PDB file of C-alpha atoms in Angstrom:
ATOM      1  CA  UNK A   8    -224.291 293.852  79.071  1.00 42.00           C
ATOM      2  CA  UNK A   9    -227.996 293.146  79.382  1.00 58.00           C
ATOM      3  CA  UNK A  10    -230.494 294.430  76.844  1.00 71.00           C
ATOM      4  CA  UNK A  11    -233.518 296.500  77.789  1.00 86.00           C
ATOM      5  CA  UNK A  12    -235.725 294.808  80.338  1.00 91.00           C
ATOM      6  CA  UNK A  13    -239.371 295.438  81.099  1.00 94.00           C
ATOM      7  CA  UNK A  14    -240.366 294.914  84.715  1.00 94.00           C
ATOM      8  CA  UNK A  15    -243.511 295.176  86.780  1.00 96.00           C
ATOM      9  CA  UNK A  16    -242.650 297.094  89.917  1.00 96.00           C
ATOM     10  CA  UNK A  17    -243.993 299.028  92.838  1.00 96.00           C
ATOM     11  CA  UNK A  18    -242.756 302.556  93.490  1.00 94.00           C
ATOM     12  CA  UNK A  19    -241.284 302.875  96.978  1.00 93.00           C
ATOM     13  CA  UNK A  20    -239.785 306.359  97.068  1.00 93.00           C
ATOM     14  CA  UNK A  21    -239.014 309.392  94.949  1.00 92.00           C
ATOM     15  CA  UNK A  22    -235.934 311.503  95.664  1.00 91.00           C
ATOM     16  CA  UNK A  23    -236.730 315.148  94.900  1.00 86.00           C
ATOM     17  CA  UNK A  24    -233.709 316.654  96.631  1.00 84.00           C
ATOM     18  CA  UNK A  25    -232.156 317.498  93.235  1.00 84.00           C
ATOM     19  CA  UNK A  26    -234.833 316.703  90.656  1.00 86.00           C
ATOM     20  CA  UNK A  27    -234.032 319.069  87.820  1.00 85.00           C
ATOM     21  CA  UNK A  28    -231.107 320.446  85.899  1.00 86.00           C
ATOM     22  CA  UNK A  29    -230.583 323.265  83.401  1.00 87.00           C
ATOM     23  CA  UNK A  30    -230.027 322.776  79.683  1.00 87.00           C
ATOM     24  CA  UNK A  31    -229.835 325.120  76.738  1.00 87.00           C
ATOM     25  CA  UNK A  32    -233.300 325.595  75.261  1.00 84.00           C
ATOM     26  CA  UNK A  33    -231.874 325.499  71.722  1.00 87.00           C
ATOM     27  CA  UNK A  34    -229.385 322.617  71.652  1.00 87.00           C
ATOM     28  CA  UNK A  35    -230.350 320.924  74.986  1.00 82.00           C
ATOM     29  CA  UNK A  36    -226.756 320.585  76.149  1.00 86.00           C
ATOM     30  CA  UNK A  37    -226.292 320.624  79.920  1.00 86.00           C
ATOM     31  CA  UNK A  38    -225.363 324.045  81.268  1.00 85.00           C
ATOM     32  CA  UNK A  39    -222.880 324.435  84.099  1.00 80.00           C
ATOM     33  CA  UNK A  40    -224.333 324.713  87.595  1.00 69.00           C
ATOM     34  CA  UNK A  41    -223.955 327.692  89.864  1.00 49.00           C
ATOM     35  CA  UNK A  42    -224.502 328.539  93.530  1.00 41.00           C
ATOM     36  CA  UNK A  43    -228.268 327.987  93.264  1.00 44.00           C
ATOM     37  CA  UNK A  44    -228.019 324.204  92.781  1.00 50.00           C
ATOM     38  CA  UNK A  45    -227.814 324.687  89.030  1.00 43.00           C
ATOM     39  CA  UNK A  46    -231.442 325.732  88.720  1.00 49.00           C
ATOM     40  CA  UNK A  47    -231.351 329.510  88.288  1.00 51.00           C
ATOM     41  CA  UNK A  48    -229.330 330.994  85.453  1.00 46.00           C
ATOM     42  CA  UNK A  49    -226.376 333.162  86.334  1.00 49.00           C
ATOM     43  CA  UNK A  50    -225.796 336.352  84.403  1.00 45.00           C
ATOM     44  CA  UNK A  51    -222.681 334.935  82.701  1.00 47.00           C
ATOM     45  CA  UNK A  52    -224.213 331.538  81.884  1.00 68.00           C
ATOM     46  CA  UNK A  53    -224.087 331.016  78.130  1.00 80.00           C
ATOM     47  CA  UNK A  54    -224.238 327.815  76.157  1.00 85.00           C
ATOM     48  CA  UNK A  55    -220.688 327.236  74.940  1.00 85.00           C
ATOM     49  CA  UNK A  56    -221.936 325.566  71.771  1.00 86.00           C
ATOM     50  CA  UNK A  57    -224.763 327.722  70.390  1.00 87.00           C
ATOM     51  CA  UNK A  58    -224.199 330.886  72.500  1.00 83.00           C
ATOM     52  CA  UNK A  59    -227.801 330.927  73.710  1.00 83.00           C
ATOM     53  CA  UNK A  60    -228.592 332.268  77.174  1.00 85.00           C
ATOM     54  CA  UNK A  61    -232.086 330.782  77.355  1.00 84.00           C
ATOM     55  CA  UNK A  62    -232.038 327.824  79.761  1.00 87.00           C
ATOM     56  CA  UNK A  63    -234.835 325.404  80.526  1.00 86.00           C
ATOM     57  CA  UNK A  64    -235.262 322.797  83.231  1.00 86.00           C
ATOM     58  CA  UNK A  65    -235.349 319.048  82.655  1.00 87.00           C
ATOM     59  CA  UNK A  66    -236.030 316.163  85.049  1.00 90.00           C
ATOM     60  CA  UNK A  67    -233.496 313.837  86.647  1.00 90.00           C
ATOM     61  CA  UNK A  68    -235.269 311.859  89.350  1.00 92.00           C
ATOM     62  CA  UNK A  69    -234.070 308.931  91.403  1.00 93.00           C
ATOM     63  CA  UNK A  70    -236.758 306.336  92.088  1.00 93.00           C
ATOM     64  CA  UNK A  71    -236.637 303.367  94.425  1.00 94.00           C
ATOM     65  CA  UNK A  72    -238.662 300.494  93.019  1.00 95.00           C
ATOM     66  CA  UNK A  73    -239.252 296.934  94.073  1.00 95.00           C
ATOM     67  CA  UNK A  74    -239.665 294.104  91.590  1.00 93.00           C
ATOM     68  CA  UNK A  75    -240.493 290.488  92.329  1.00 92.00           C
ATOM     69  CA  UNK A  76    -236.781 289.755  92.867  1.00 92.00           C
ATOM     70  CA  UNK A  77    -235.067 292.925  94.077  1.00 93.00           C
ATOM     71  CA  UNK A  78    -235.145 296.531  95.198  1.00 94.00           C
ATOM     72  CA  UNK A  79    -233.518 298.901  92.702  1.00 92.00           C
ATOM     73  CA  UNK A  80    -232.689 302.549  92.442  1.00 94.00           C
ATOM     74  CA  UNK A  81    -233.293 303.789  88.914  1.00 94.00           C
ATOM     75  CA  UNK A  82    -232.985 307.190  87.293  1.00 93.00           C
ATOM     76  CA  UNK A  83    -235.859 308.733  85.403  1.00 93.00           C
ATOM     77  CA  UNK A  84    -235.322 311.493  82.850  1.00 92.00           C
ATOM     78  CA  UNK A  85    -237.773 313.793  81.067  1.00 90.00           C
ATOM     79  CA  UNK A  86    -240.139 311.727  78.925  1.00 90.00           C
ATOM     80  CA  UNK A  87    -240.683 309.060  81.543  1.00 92.00           C
ATOM     81  CA  UNK A  88    -240.856 311.544  84.423  1.00 93.00           C
ATOM     82  CA  UNK A  89    -243.434 313.647  82.596  1.00 94.00           C
ATOM     83  CA  UNK A  90    -245.737 310.605  82.516  1.00 94.00           C
ATOM     84  CA  UNK A  91    -245.543 310.390  86.309  1.00 94.00           C
ATOM     85  CA  UNK A  92    -245.652 314.121  87.045  1.00 94.00           C
ATOM     86  CA  UNK A  93    -247.996 315.272  84.269  1.00 95.00           C
ATOM     87  CA  UNK A  94    -246.075 318.469  83.552  1.00 94.00           C
ATOM     88  CA  UNK A  95    -242.648 319.775  82.617  1.00 91.00           C
ATOM     89  CA  UNK A  96    -239.858 320.225  85.132  1.00 89.00           C
ATOM     90  CA  UNK A  97    -240.333 324.002  84.799  1.00 88.00           C
ATOM     91  CA  UNK A  98    -244.000 323.767  85.788  1.00 92.00           C
ATOM     92  CA  UNK A  99    -243.303 321.436  88.691  1.00 92.00           C
ATOM     93  CA  UNK A 100    -240.440 323.654  89.912  1.00 89.00           C
ATOM     94  CA  UNK A 101    -242.673 326.749  89.917  1.00 90.00           C
ATOM     95  CA  UNK A 102    -245.537 324.813  91.528  1.00 92.00           C
ATOM     96  CA  UNK A 103    -243.270 323.704  94.390  1.00 88.00           C
ATOM     97  CA  UNK A 104    -242.064 327.286  94.842  1.00 89.00           C
ATOM     98  CA  UNK A 105    -245.694 328.414  95.249  1.00 89.00           C
ATOM     99  CA  UNK A 106    -246.579 325.355  97.371  1.00 87.00           C
ATOM    100  CA  UNK A 107    -243.474 324.388  99.416  1.00 83.00           C
ATOM    101  CA  UNK A 108    -245.086 321.275 100.932  1.00 84.00           C
ATOM    102  CA  UNK A 109    -245.874 319.814  97.493  1.00 86.00           C
ATOM    103  CA  UNK A 110    -242.404 318.303  96.945  1.00 83.00           C
ATOM    104  CA  UNK A 111    -242.563 316.436 100.240  1.00 84.00           C
ATOM    105  CA  UNK A 112    -246.061 315.165  99.404  1.00 90.00           C
ATOM    106  CA  UNK A 113    -244.931 313.435  96.178  1.00 91.00           C
ATOM    107  CA  UNK A 114    -243.917 310.288  98.072  1.00 90.00           C
ATOM    108  CA  UNK A 115    -247.399 310.094  99.607  1.00 90.00           C
ATOM    109  CA  UNK A 116    -249.014 310.560  96.186  1.00 91.00           C
ATOM    110  CA  UNK A 117    -246.927 307.781  94.608  1.00 92.00           C
ATOM    111  CA  UNK A 118    -246.856 305.453  97.624  1.00 88.00           C
ATOM    112  CA  UNK A 119    -247.260 301.886  96.390  1.00 88.00           C
ATOM    113  CA  UNK A 120    -248.049 302.836  92.781  1.00 94.00           C
ATOM    114  CA  UNK A 121    -247.728 299.835  90.452  1.00 96.00           C
ATOM    115  CA  UNK A 122    -245.873 300.503  87.203  1.00 96.00           C
ATOM    116  CA  UNK A 123    -244.523 298.747  84.147  1.00 97.00           C
ATOM    117  CA  UNK A 124    -241.071 300.133  83.424  1.00 96.00           C
ATOM    118  CA  UNK A 125    -238.622 299.525  80.644  1.00 96.00           C
ATOM    119  CA  UNK A 126    -235.115 299.808  82.040  1.00 94.00           C
ATOM    120  CA  UNK A 127    -231.882 300.103  80.099  1.00 93.00           C
ATOM    121  CA  UNK A 128    -228.245 300.149  81.073  1.00 90.00           C
ATOM    122  CA  UNK A 129    -226.606 303.574  80.837  1.00 86.00           C
ATOM    123  CA  UNK A 130    -224.344 304.183  77.859  1.00 83.00           C
ATOM    124  CA  UNK A 131    -221.906 305.951  80.152  1.00 77.00           C
ATOM    125  CA  UNK A 132    -220.025 303.201  81.954  1.00 76.00           C
ATOM    126  CA  UNK A 133    -219.440 305.480  84.968  1.00 75.00           C
ATOM    127  CA  UNK A 134    -223.175 305.899  85.637  1.00 78.00           C
ATOM    128  CA  UNK A 135    -224.555 304.072  88.667  1.00 85.00           C
ATOM    129  CA  UNK A 136    -228.242 303.545  87.929  1.00 89.00           C
ATOM    130  CA  UNK A 137    -230.306 301.930  85.224  1.00 91.00           C
ATOM    131  CA  UNK A 138    -232.330 304.368  83.102  1.00 93.00           C
ATOM    132  CA  UNK A 139    -236.125 304.348  82.884  1.00 95.00           C
ATOM    133  CA  UNK A 140    -236.922 304.634  79.185  1.00 94.00           C
ATOM    134  CA  UNK A 141    -240.645 303.951  79.468  1.00 95.00           C
ATOM    135  CA  UNK A 142    -243.143 303.963  82.317  1.00 95.00           C
ATOM    136  CA  UNK A 143    -246.783 302.886  82.246  1.00 96.00           C
ATOM    137  CA  UNK A 144    -248.994 303.191  85.348  1.00 96.00           C
ATOM    138  CA  UNK A 145    -251.001 300.008  85.914  1.00 95.00           C
ATOM    139  CA  UNK A 146    -253.812 301.468  88.017  1.00 92.00           C
ATOM    140  CA  UNK A 147    -256.829 302.531  85.972  1.00 92.00           C
ATOM    141  CA  UNK A 148    -257.462 305.561  88.210  1.00 92.00           C
ATOM    142  CA  UNK A 149    -253.881 306.831  88.030  1.00 94.00           C
ATOM    143  CA  UNK A 150    -253.522 310.607  88.039  1.00 93.00           C
ATOM    144  CA  UNK A 151    -250.205 312.397  87.453  1.00 94.00           C
ATOM    145  CA  UNK A 152    -248.670 313.922  90.576  1.00 94.00           C
ATOM    146  CA  UNK A 153    -249.380 317.524  89.583  1.00 94.00           C
ATOM    147  CA  UNK A 154    -253.124 316.832  89.305  1.00 93.00           C
ATOM    148  CA  UNK A 155    -253.289 315.242  92.748  1.00 92.00           C
ATOM    149  CA  UNK A 156    -251.036 317.875  94.320  1.00 92.00           C
ATOM    150  CA  UNK A 157    -253.116 320.730  92.898  1.00 90.00           C
ATOM    151  CA  UNK A 158    -256.233 319.143  94.365  1.00 88.00           C
ATOM    152  CA  UNK A 159    -254.568 318.624  97.748  1.00 84.00           C
ATOM    153  CA  UNK A 160    -253.032 322.108  97.885  1.00 79.00           C
ATOM    154  CA  UNK A 161    -256.280 323.783  96.855  1.00 71.00           C
ATOM    155  CA  UNK A 162    -258.278 321.685  99.337  1.00 66.00           C
ATOM    156  CA  UNK A 163    -255.942 322.660 102.175  1.00 57.00           C
ATOM    157  CA  UNK A 164    -255.979 326.318 101.097  1.00 52.00           C
ATOM    158  CA  UNK A 165    -259.775 326.265 100.769  1.00 47.00           C
ATOM    159  CA  UNK A 166    -260.104 324.976 104.323  1.00 47.00           C
ATOM    160  CA  UNK A 167    -258.119 328.058 105.359  1.00 44.00           C
ATOM    161  CA  UNK A 168    -260.361 330.273 103.201  1.00 45.00           C
ATOM    162  CA  UNK A 169    -257.848 331.237 100.505  1.00 46.00           C
ATOM    163  CA  UNK A 170    -258.136 328.828  97.571  1.00 45.00           C
ATOM    164  CA  UNK A 171    -256.967 330.601  94.439  1.00 43.00           C
ATOM    165  CA  UNK A 172    -256.880 329.661  90.780  1.00 39.00           C
ATOM    166  CA  UNK A 173    -253.088 330.053  90.781  1.00 42.00           C
ATOM    167  CA  UNK A 174    -252.985 326.500  92.085  1.00 39.00           C
ATOM    168  CA  UNK A 175    -254.651 325.318  88.898  1.00 37.00           C
ATOM    169  CA  UNK A 176    -252.894 327.167  86.090  1.00 35.00           C
ATOM    170  CA  UNK A 177    -249.523 328.495  85.147  1.00 31.00           C
TER     171      UNK A 177
END
């Protein structure tokens, strides 16, 4: 098994079809999914370990990246994803509910972004993708996705005459 590897890569695509999952806010164990793609809590959803019924959302994002030798699909969890998105999964989820086009615009925002990533093999032998443990944008003018999306959504709304501060704060 290979050790951690640091690569310079270019981001090709971000898969946001299932980008977050629910965990217990106390012990951070994964909560079972329900009919709403595992995002909204069901009334009977309790953490089996600490008996809490306070869920929170965390990131699980598939990224397609190209290195100097190959194209890879990697999985990015919370700490690394927060660097790219600039907010928590909860904030991004609520932002995309208020601005439905924002999720589809993420690929345009990140198109061709150069990154330095540290990748590691998953500890679970059944997992398919390498894990992103660290990500550093290489462009000096890099802005997290939420900053750019707020600017774009507000600009489009302003051109229609209804720019509100709800696009800027949560």
